[in-house]
Amino acid sequence: MLEPEELSLNIPDTTKPRVVIIGGGFGGINLAKQLPNKDFQVVMFDRQNYHGFWPLLYQVASAGLEPDSIAEPLRKMFSSDKYPDFHFRLVKVTGINPEARTVHTVIGDVAYDYLVIATGTKPNYFGNDQIKKFAFPLKQIPEALNLRSQILQCFEQASMTKDPERRQELMNFVIVGGGPTGVELAGALAEMRAHVLPTDYPGLDFSQMNIILVEGMDRLLPPMSPEASEKTYKYLHELGVDIRLGTLVSSYDGVLAMLKNGEQIRTNTLIWAAGVSGALIDGLPETSVERGRILVNEYNQVLGYDNMFAIGDIAFMKLPDFPKGHPGVAQPAIQQGKLLGKNLPRLLRKEPLEPFKYKDKGSLAIIGRNRAVADLPGNLHFGGFLAWVVWLFVHVMALVGFRNKLVVLSNWAYRFFTYENGTRLIIRPFVRRGDRIGRKFIDKYQAD
Amino acid sequence: MLEPEELSLNIPDTTKPRVVIIGGGFGGINLAKQLPNKDFQVVMFDRQNYHGFWPLLYQVASAGLEPDSIAEPLRKMFSSDKYPDFHFRLVKVTGINPEARTVHTVIGDVAYDYLVIATGTKPNYFGNDQIKKFAFPLKQIPEALNLRSQILQCFEQASMTKDPERRQELMNFVIVGGGPTGVELAGALAEMRAHVLPTDYPGLDFSQMNIILVEGMDRLLPPMSPEASEKTYKYLHELGVDIRLGTLVSSYDGVLAMLKNGEQIRTNTLIWAAGVSGALIDGLPETSVERGRILVNEYNQVLGYDNMFAIGDIAFMKLPDFPKGHPGVAQPAIQQGKLLGKNLPRLLRKEPLEPFKYKDKGSLAIIGRNRAVADLPGNLHFGGFLAWVVWLFVHVMALVGFRNKLVVLSNWAYRFFTYENGTRLIIRPFVRRGDRIGRKFIDKYQAD
């Protein structure tokens, strides 16, 4: 492997205008799919070589799916037979210079004619470094695999201790954040407790396993309708999830979680699904950033620039209907990416641009087997089996790539008919952020 | 996570005789499946929580399959509804004391009535620590994932260097060992070069990618028939693999591989598929070990003991027909495990034991799409498409668990019709044994 000094971006020279896209998420790929390579050279930077279907990431953490079911390699998606002037680079962007029209990376700079920032979000620990150090985030595939290993190793260890207090710490799982990720993970853990874990770990009493979901607002799934929140609460309650509303986790030292309401919970596993902030980039003018996101006009142009755009979660398009911006889900990113794919050619031809109009396709969340909630356009709210079928259909159809659909569908069909999670493999050495106890465990117990 | 002092094995007390099985490979699981839990308490130790179908491991390395397609959790396989007195512990065995009838682990000892050593093999670097430090082994799932990341990152880096010498080092792949793993991996890499990589990496010239297979003997697949060796050579040659027979790699420093024949090859990736030795265990009497394996009689009893057994690759059953022991493949392990599952109840009832007779079911190796070689009983040797179909059928049928069959079959069907490898995801941080350049790469280029 080479040192940074030995590398260069190697972007081919071109006479076409160059579009640089930072980020291969929902916004970035939907834009790149639209852009005609005969008119533009397209350069995409990402720190992963794949596009992830993040709404299903919790299933990787809960041993339901393997990474390839929810991720598609970007180079495969934009292979040169279909996108002859598309250039992917697996590299970290360190900043931009809008005046010089340049993007900086760790191995050199590249000039752009059009720049699209589609960097999405990162976990937000609200300045609490202790929680950042000890909590398990759930934003990336390696994090989901780490969490899966952690959950399974907790039960392995719980099988091997006679100390009831230690065992209880291993069997308590605290999920911070009652948004879709927190709710869906809580439901998946409850299903595992009901159907899979007792026969896997016959030495353990699973009435001692506690799943505690903590949400700061007074209802679950705050972005959804009150009806959906109520049904979600009811379903999770039926599944035996302990729900704490209107309170926060104020500290966590790796064992003891302190809640704002005074409650103390001892747990080896605290999962952080509480908040995100925009993955900002160095070199943006301060005036274009508000609430950690980039202010854009209705064409997704960054305020003050006609050739710099932000799309998806990182963009803050303040409209009368959306004073706080669009919801942080896939649809605005997809729709903005597609629209920008049409607007860039118009900009090139000096034609009028089409303003963005968000088409709300509704919201869905799955709580467990046969249980989901749906808010559909036209004030339609429902739950239960029908919502579950809708959820399944929407997610399988939305998955990128033919193969993923097949794999995901056969996984789900199998789990539906057998109550089985198939992928309970502890594969990656467990590495806990901040301490090395997990690493030590591997070294002492399992290494050669 | 707990410290070793806080853990204990927690094996339930029992009045039944206790069988302790070390290792959940082909031998261990086939034994455990046979043993009636009403007569025996069964304890299994392994350092992984899954059974791996190792003949397909190279497909994980070559981005063809995900780990869950070739691995099955041991606790799922032996769930308590089907095996009520089976006890799995994810723990490292440190030794045995045959006189005290005790197994030592890092967290305590357990007494046994019957002990079965089914620990298999580990890579053998023939004492060359430098090669051990820099080569990529391919014996375990994390190693296969590391190798996959390494291969893909070589192309990512090759796309980003202007130095032709560095690029060549990144695009040379040396595979040491012309047994099944080396041959099958070489074939898979050649298929990737032909069908997948050129459209993924349009900036690279894949005529510069070299796959060099080094074998010390004078033919490939030495355990198979000369006919199979010849066909394998021909198929690999057609696929553009550079084959070096009758020579060895004598040193490798991470960049420069020196061959015994004087040849020097510069490569960033040297894959070690050259040799294995028995995974021996402390406490065995010296007289029971020969050629790194455990001497057993025809009932798999370790010489000198009637209650201690070794099965599979670790066992050395010296018979007139097999002066060097049985071949190091799955079948002897499977057959010995099954037979011991019948013999242990006989031993308990003081009935005569049945001696082991190896039933050779033949050998198969796959070289590429539509290309395989087969040696079947009755001196039947053939290759090509027919052998490929037989290979596919045998391997899919042999895979453990209904779900794996479905996933593997749909993967293969997809690849067969589309020439696509689906799982080209760089997921795990690349960690190279011995140096931290890979880690540094991740930190500098991709980390937050």
PDB file of C-alpha atoms in Angstrom, chain A residues 1-10 47-50 66-68 71-73 75-76 78-81 86 88-92 106-107 140-142 145 150 152-154 156-162 166-167 170 198-202 268 402-403 406-407 410-411 414 420-430 432 437 440-441 443-448, chain B residues 1-10 47-50 66-68 71-73 75-76 78-81 86 88-92 106-107 140-142 145 150 152-154 156-162 166-167 170 198-202 268 402-403 406-407 410-411 414 420-430 432 437 440-441 443-448:
ATOM      1  CA  MET A   1       0.000   0.000   0.000  1.00  0.00           C
ATOM      2  CA  LEU A   2       1.236   3.447  -0.896  1.00  0.00           C
ATOM      3  CA  GLU A   3       1.869   6.583   1.105  1.00  0.00           C
ATOM      4  CA  PRO A   4      -0.232   9.691   0.360  1.00  0.00           C
ATOM      5  CA  GLU A   5       2.781  11.345  -1.316  1.00  0.00           C
ATOM      6  CA  GLU A   6       2.834   8.544  -3.875  1.00  0.00           C
ATOM      7  CA  LEU A   7      -0.818   8.953  -4.826  1.00  0.00           C
ATOM      8  CA  SER A   8      -2.641  11.434  -7.026  1.00  0.00           C
ATOM      9  CA  LEU A   9      -6.264  11.717  -8.024  1.00  0.00           C
ATOM     10  CA  ASN A  10      -5.552  10.919 -11.696  1.00  0.00           C
ATOM     11  CA  ARG A  47     -14.852   7.246   1.912  1.00  0.00           C
ATOM     12  CA  GLN A  48     -16.666   3.970   1.310  1.00  0.00           C
ATOM     13  CA  ASN A  49     -16.671   2.072  -1.961  1.00  0.00           C
ATOM     14  CA  TYR A  50     -20.395   1.366  -1.661  1.00  0.00           C
ATOM     15  CA  GLU A  66     -25.512  -9.353   5.872  1.00  0.00           C
ATOM     16  CA  PRO A  67     -23.881  -6.143   4.593  1.00  0.00           C
ATOM     17  CA  ASP A  68     -24.153  -7.072   0.923  1.00  0.00           C
ATOM     18  CA  ALA A  71     -25.002  -2.126   0.127  1.00  0.00           C
ATOM     19  CA  GLU A  72     -24.038  -1.876  -3.515  1.00  0.00           C
ATOM     20  CA  PRO A  73     -20.519  -1.093  -4.749  1.00  0.00           C
ATOM     21  CA  ARG A  75     -18.094   1.232  -9.072  1.00  0.00           C
ATOM     22  CA  LYS A  76     -20.544  -1.529  -9.977  1.00  0.00           C
ATOM     23  CA  PHE A  78     -21.551   3.292 -12.280  1.00  0.00           C
ATOM     24  CA  SER A  79     -19.535   0.837 -14.351  1.00  0.00           C
ATOM     25  CA  SER A  80     -17.793   2.301 -17.371  1.00  0.00           C
ATOM     26  CA  ASP A  81     -19.940   0.438 -19.911  1.00  0.00           C
ATOM     27  CA  PHE A  86     -17.772   8.734 -14.463  1.00  0.00           C
ATOM     28  CA  PHE A  88     -14.985   7.298  -8.573  1.00  0.00           C
ATOM     29  CA  ARG A  89     -12.216   7.916  -6.047  1.00  0.00           C
ATOM     30  CA  LEU A  90     -12.139   6.257  -2.624  1.00  0.00           C
ATOM     31  CA  VAL A  91     -10.674   9.205  -0.818  1.00  0.00           C
ATOM     32  CA  LYS A  92     -11.360  11.629   1.977  1.00  0.00           C
ATOM     33  CA  VAL A 106      -5.765  14.087   1.199  1.00  0.00           C
ATOM     34  CA  ILE A 107      -3.966  13.226  -2.023  1.00  0.00           C
ATOM     35  CA  GLN A 140     -22.203   2.797   9.122  1.00  0.00           C
ATOM     36  CA  ILE A 141     -21.831  -0.865   8.198  1.00  0.00           C
ATOM     37  CA  PRO A 142     -18.735  -1.518  10.351  1.00  0.00           C
ATOM     38  CA  LEU A 145     -21.242  -5.307  12.565  1.00  0.00           C
ATOM     39  CA  GLN A 150     -21.273  -6.858  20.930  1.00  0.00           C
ATOM     40  CA  LEU A 152     -23.973 -11.697  20.757  1.00  0.00           C
ATOM     41  CA  GLN A 153     -20.841 -11.552  22.909  1.00  0.00           C
ATOM     42  CA  CYS A 154     -22.880 -10.137  25.780  1.00  0.00           C
ATOM     43  CA  GLU A 156     -21.804 -15.504  25.415  1.00  0.00           C
ATOM     44  CA  GLN A 157     -20.344 -13.789  28.456  1.00  0.00           C
ATOM     45  CA  ALA A 158     -23.613 -13.828  30.376  1.00  0.00           C
ATOM     46  CA  SER A 159     -23.591 -17.632  29.909  1.00  0.00           C
ATOM     47  CA  MET A 160     -20.215 -17.716  31.587  1.00  0.00           C
ATOM     48  CA  THR A 161     -20.675 -15.640  34.719  1.00  0.00           C
ATOM     49  CA  LYS A 162     -22.144 -16.658  38.049  1.00  0.00           C
ATOM     50  CA  ARG A 166     -22.609  -8.679  36.042  1.00  0.00           C
ATOM     51  CA  ARG A 167     -25.054 -10.886  34.155  1.00  0.00           C
ATOM     52  CA  LEU A 170     -24.698  -7.837  30.076  1.00  0.00           C
ATOM     53  CA  PRO A 198     -33.820 -18.721  24.385  1.00  0.00           C
ATOM     54  CA  THR A 199     -32.958 -21.852  22.381  1.00  0.00           C
ATOM     55  CA  ASP A 200     -29.523 -20.449  21.480  1.00  0.00           C
ATOM     56  CA  TYR A 201     -28.616 -19.746  25.117  1.00  0.00           C
ATOM     57  CA  PRO A 202     -30.422 -22.368  27.205  1.00  0.00           C
ATOM     58  CA  ASN A 268     -22.674  -2.936  28.898  1.00  0.00           C
ATOM     59  CA  PHE A 402     -31.588  -6.749  -8.688  1.00  0.00           C
ATOM     60  CA  ARG A 403     -29.463  -9.080  -6.645  1.00  0.00           C
ATOM     61  CA  LEU A 406     -33.520 -11.369  -4.286  1.00  0.00           C
ATOM     62  CA  VAL A 407     -31.267 -11.861  -1.275  1.00  0.00           C
ATOM     63  CA  SER A 410     -35.370 -14.699   0.438  1.00  0.00           C
ATOM     64  CA  ASN A 411     -33.927 -13.739   3.830  1.00  0.00           C
ATOM     65  CA  TYR A 414     -37.120 -17.468   5.451  1.00  0.00           C
ATOM     66  CA  GLU A 420     -35.107 -17.473  12.509  1.00  0.00           C
ATOM     67  CA  ASN A 421     -32.384 -14.897  12.220  1.00  0.00           C
ATOM     68  CA  GLY A 422     -29.816 -16.419   9.990  1.00  0.00           C
ATOM     69  CA  THR A 423     -26.682 -14.417  10.475  1.00  0.00           C
ATOM     70  CA  ARG A 424     -25.768 -14.638  14.112  1.00  0.00           C
ATOM     71  CA  LEU A 425     -22.062 -14.700  13.345  1.00  0.00           C
ATOM     72  CA  ILE A 426     -19.521 -12.995  15.578  1.00  0.00           C
ATOM     73  CA  ILE A 427     -17.034 -12.156  12.890  1.00  0.00           C
ATOM     74  CA  ARG A 428     -15.278  -8.957  13.499  1.00  0.00           C
ATOM     75  CA  PRO A 429     -13.105  -8.623  16.571  1.00  0.00           C
ATOM     76  CA  PHE A 430     -15.151  -6.528  18.894  1.00  0.00           C
ATOM     77  CA  ARG A 432     -15.151  -0.715  21.643  1.00  0.00           C
ATOM     78  CA  ILE A 437     -11.437  -4.350  26.848  1.00  0.00           C
ATOM     79  CA  LYS A 440      -8.385  -7.807  25.226  1.00  0.00           C
ATOM     80  CA  PHE A 441     -11.250 -10.288  25.370  1.00  0.00           C
ATOM     81  CA  ASP A 443      -6.756 -11.685  22.586  1.00  0.00           C
ATOM     82  CA  LYS A 444      -7.198 -13.578  25.811  1.00  0.00           C
ATOM     83  CA  TYR A 445     -10.040 -15.861  24.855  1.00  0.00           C
ATOM     84  CA  GLN A 446      -9.999 -16.480  21.187  1.00  0.00           C
ATOM     85  CA  ALA A 447      -6.735 -15.520  19.551  1.00  0.00           C
ATOM     86  CA  ASP A 448      -4.112 -18.035  18.548  1.00  0.00           C
TER      87      ASP A 448
ATOM     88  CA  MET B   1     -17.365  -6.968  29.035  1.00  0.00           C
ATOM     89  CA  LEU B   2     -15.955  -9.000  31.874  1.00  0.00           C
ATOM     90  CA  GLU B   3     -12.440  -9.924  32.895  1.00  0.00           C
ATOM     91  CA  PRO B   4     -11.428 -13.615  32.863  1.00  0.00           C
ATOM     92  CA  GLU B   5     -11.513 -13.679  36.669  1.00  0.00           C
ATOM     93  CA  GLU B   6     -15.196 -12.825  36.568  1.00  0.00           C
ATOM     94  CA  LEU B   7     -16.094 -15.666  34.207  1.00  0.00           C
ATOM     95  CA  SER B   8     -16.571 -19.377  34.710  1.00  0.00           C
ATOM     96  CA  LEU B   9     -17.582 -22.147  32.343  1.00  0.00           C
ATOM     97  CA  ASN B  10     -20.925 -22.747  34.092  1.00  0.00           C
ATOM     98  CA  ARG B  47     -13.099 -19.858  19.415  1.00  0.00           C
ATOM     99  CA  GLN B  48     -15.676 -18.944  16.811  1.00  0.00           C
ATOM    100  CA  ASN B  49     -19.416 -19.042  17.349  1.00  0.00           C
ATOM    101  CA  TYR B  50     -19.966 -20.620  13.940  1.00  0.00           C
ATOM    102  CA  GLU B  66     -20.778 -13.064   2.075  1.00  0.00           C
ATOM    103  CA  PRO B  67     -19.740 -14.846   5.294  1.00  0.00           C
ATOM    104  CA  ASP B  68     -23.242 -15.935   6.222  1.00  0.00           C
ATOM    105  CA  ALA B  71     -21.062 -20.175   7.996  1.00  0.00           C
ATOM    106  CA  GLU B  72     -23.748 -21.338  10.398  1.00  0.00           C
ATOM    107  CA  PRO B  73     -23.917 -20.337  14.062  1.00  0.00           C
ATOM    108  CA  ARG B  75     -25.762 -22.367  18.801  1.00  0.00           C
ATOM    109  CA  LYS B  76     -28.355 -22.295  16.035  1.00  0.00           C
ATOM    110  CA  PHE B  78     -27.489 -27.197  18.249  1.00  0.00           C
ATOM    111  CA  SER B  79     -30.386 -25.202  19.665  1.00  0.00           C
ATOM    112  CA  SER B  80     -31.765 -26.486  22.952  1.00  0.00           C
ATOM    113  CA  ASP B  81     -35.129 -27.548  21.507  1.00  0.00           C
ATOM    114  CA  PHE B  86     -25.657 -29.638  24.517  1.00  0.00           C
ATOM    115  CA  PHE B  88     -21.503 -24.486  23.687  1.00  0.00           C
ATOM    116  CA  ARG B  89     -18.843 -22.201  25.125  1.00  0.00           C
ATOM    117  CA  LEU B  90     -17.051 -19.542  23.054  1.00  0.00           C
ATOM    118  CA  VAL B  91     -13.712 -19.914  24.745  1.00  0.00           C
ATOM    119  CA  LYS B  92     -10.119 -20.781  24.068  1.00  0.00           C
ATOM    120  CA  VAL B 106      -8.722 -19.507  29.913  1.00  0.00           C
ATOM    121  CA  ILE B 107     -11.630 -19.217  32.343  1.00  0.00           C
ATOM    122  CA  GLN B 140     -10.676 -18.046   8.579  1.00  0.00           C
ATOM    123  CA  ILE B 141     -13.537 -15.713   7.698  1.00  0.00           C
ATOM    124  CA  PRO B 142     -11.879 -12.514   9.008  1.00  0.00           C
ATOM    125  CA  LEU B 145     -12.575 -10.451   4.449  1.00  0.00           C
ATOM    126  CA  GLN B 150      -6.787  -5.824   0.278  1.00  0.00           C
ATOM    127  CA  LEU B 152     -10.057  -4.172  -3.891  1.00  0.00           C
ATOM    128  CA  GLN B 153      -7.936  -1.501  -2.203  1.00  0.00           C
ATOM    129  CA  CYS B 154      -5.002  -2.431  -4.431  1.00  0.00           C
ATOM    130  CA  GLU B 156      -8.357   1.714  -5.713  1.00  0.00           C
ATOM    131  CA  GLN B 157      -4.746   2.713  -5.055  1.00  0.00           C
ATOM    132  CA  ALA B 158      -3.566   1.647  -8.510  1.00  0.00           C
ATOM    133  CA  SER B 159      -6.172   4.058  -9.918  1.00  0.00           C
ATOM    134  CA  MET B 160      -4.545   6.811  -7.931  1.00  0.00           C
ATOM    135  CA  THR B 161      -0.859   6.480  -8.712  1.00  0.00           C
ATOM    136  CA  LYS B 162       1.083   7.758 -11.688  1.00  0.00           C
ATOM    137  CA  ARG B 166       4.125   1.152  -7.844  1.00  0.00           C
ATOM    138  CA  ARG B 167       1.073   0.416  -9.965  1.00  0.00           C
ATOM    139  CA  LEU B 170      -0.389  -3.227  -6.675  1.00  0.00           C
ATOM    140  CA  PRO B 198     -12.266  -3.585 -16.298  1.00  0.00           C
ATOM    141  CA  THR B 199     -15.639  -1.797 -16.101  1.00  0.00           C
ATOM    142  CA  ASP B 200     -15.181  -1.132 -12.382  1.00  0.00           C
ATOM    143  CA  TYR B 201     -11.767   0.487 -12.867  1.00  0.00           C
ATOM    144  CA  PRO B 202     -11.826   2.131 -16.301  1.00  0.00           C
ATOM    145  CA  ASN B 268       1.756  -5.893  -2.458  1.00  0.00           C
ATOM    146  CA  PHE B 402     -31.524 -24.646   4.341  1.00  0.00           C
ATOM    147  CA  ARG B 403     -31.037 -20.897   4.214  1.00  0.00           C
ATOM    148  CA  LEU B 406     -30.877 -20.725  -1.011  1.00  0.00           C
ATOM    149  CA  VAL B 407     -28.519 -17.787  -0.654  1.00  0.00           C
ATOM    150  CA  SER B 410     -29.242 -17.516  -5.872  1.00  0.00           C
ATOM    151  CA  ASN B 411     -25.802 -15.879  -5.728  1.00  0.00           C
ATOM    152  CA  TYR B 414     -27.039 -14.498 -10.539  1.00  0.00           C
ATOM    153  CA  GLU B 420     -21.199 -10.300 -11.885  1.00  0.00           C
ATOM    154  CA  ASN B 421     -19.634 -10.579  -8.481  1.00  0.00           C
ATOM    155  CA  GLY B 422     -22.074  -8.990  -6.143  1.00  0.00           C
ATOM    156  CA  THR B 423     -20.198  -8.281  -2.970  1.00  0.00           C
ATOM    157  CA  ARG B 424     -17.316  -6.047  -3.843  1.00  0.00           C
ATOM    158  CA  LEU B 425     -17.580  -4.148  -0.571  1.00  0.00           C
ATOM    159  CA  ILE B 426     -14.539  -2.866   1.266  1.00  0.00           C
ATOM    160  CA  ILE B 427     -15.954  -3.123   4.720  1.00  0.00           C
ATOM    161  CA  ARG B 428     -13.389  -4.012   7.250  1.00  0.00           C
ATOM    162  CA  PRO B 429     -10.515  -1.662   7.870  1.00  0.00           C
ATOM    163  CA  PHE B 430      -7.629  -3.345   6.151  1.00  0.00           C
ATOM    164  CA  ARG B 432      -2.001  -6.102   7.498  1.00  0.00           C
ATOM    165  CA  ILE B 437       0.388   0.777   6.748  1.00  0.00           C
ATOM    166  CA  LYS B 440      -2.615   4.229   8.485  1.00  0.00           C
ATOM    167  CA  PHE B 441      -4.234   4.334   5.081  1.00  0.00           C
ATOM    168  CA  ASP B 443      -6.842   6.699   9.271  1.00  0.00           C
ATOM    169  CA  LYS B 444      -5.401   9.161   6.798  1.00  0.00           C
ATOM    170  CA  TYR B 445      -7.771   8.662   3.912  1.00  0.00           C
ATOM    171  CA  GLN B 446     -11.084   7.503   5.183  1.00  0.00           C
ATOM    172  CA  ALA B 447     -11.499   8.061   8.914  1.00  0.00           C
ATOM    173  CA  ASP B 448     -13.570  10.862  10.373  1.00  0.00           C
TER     174      ASP B 448
END
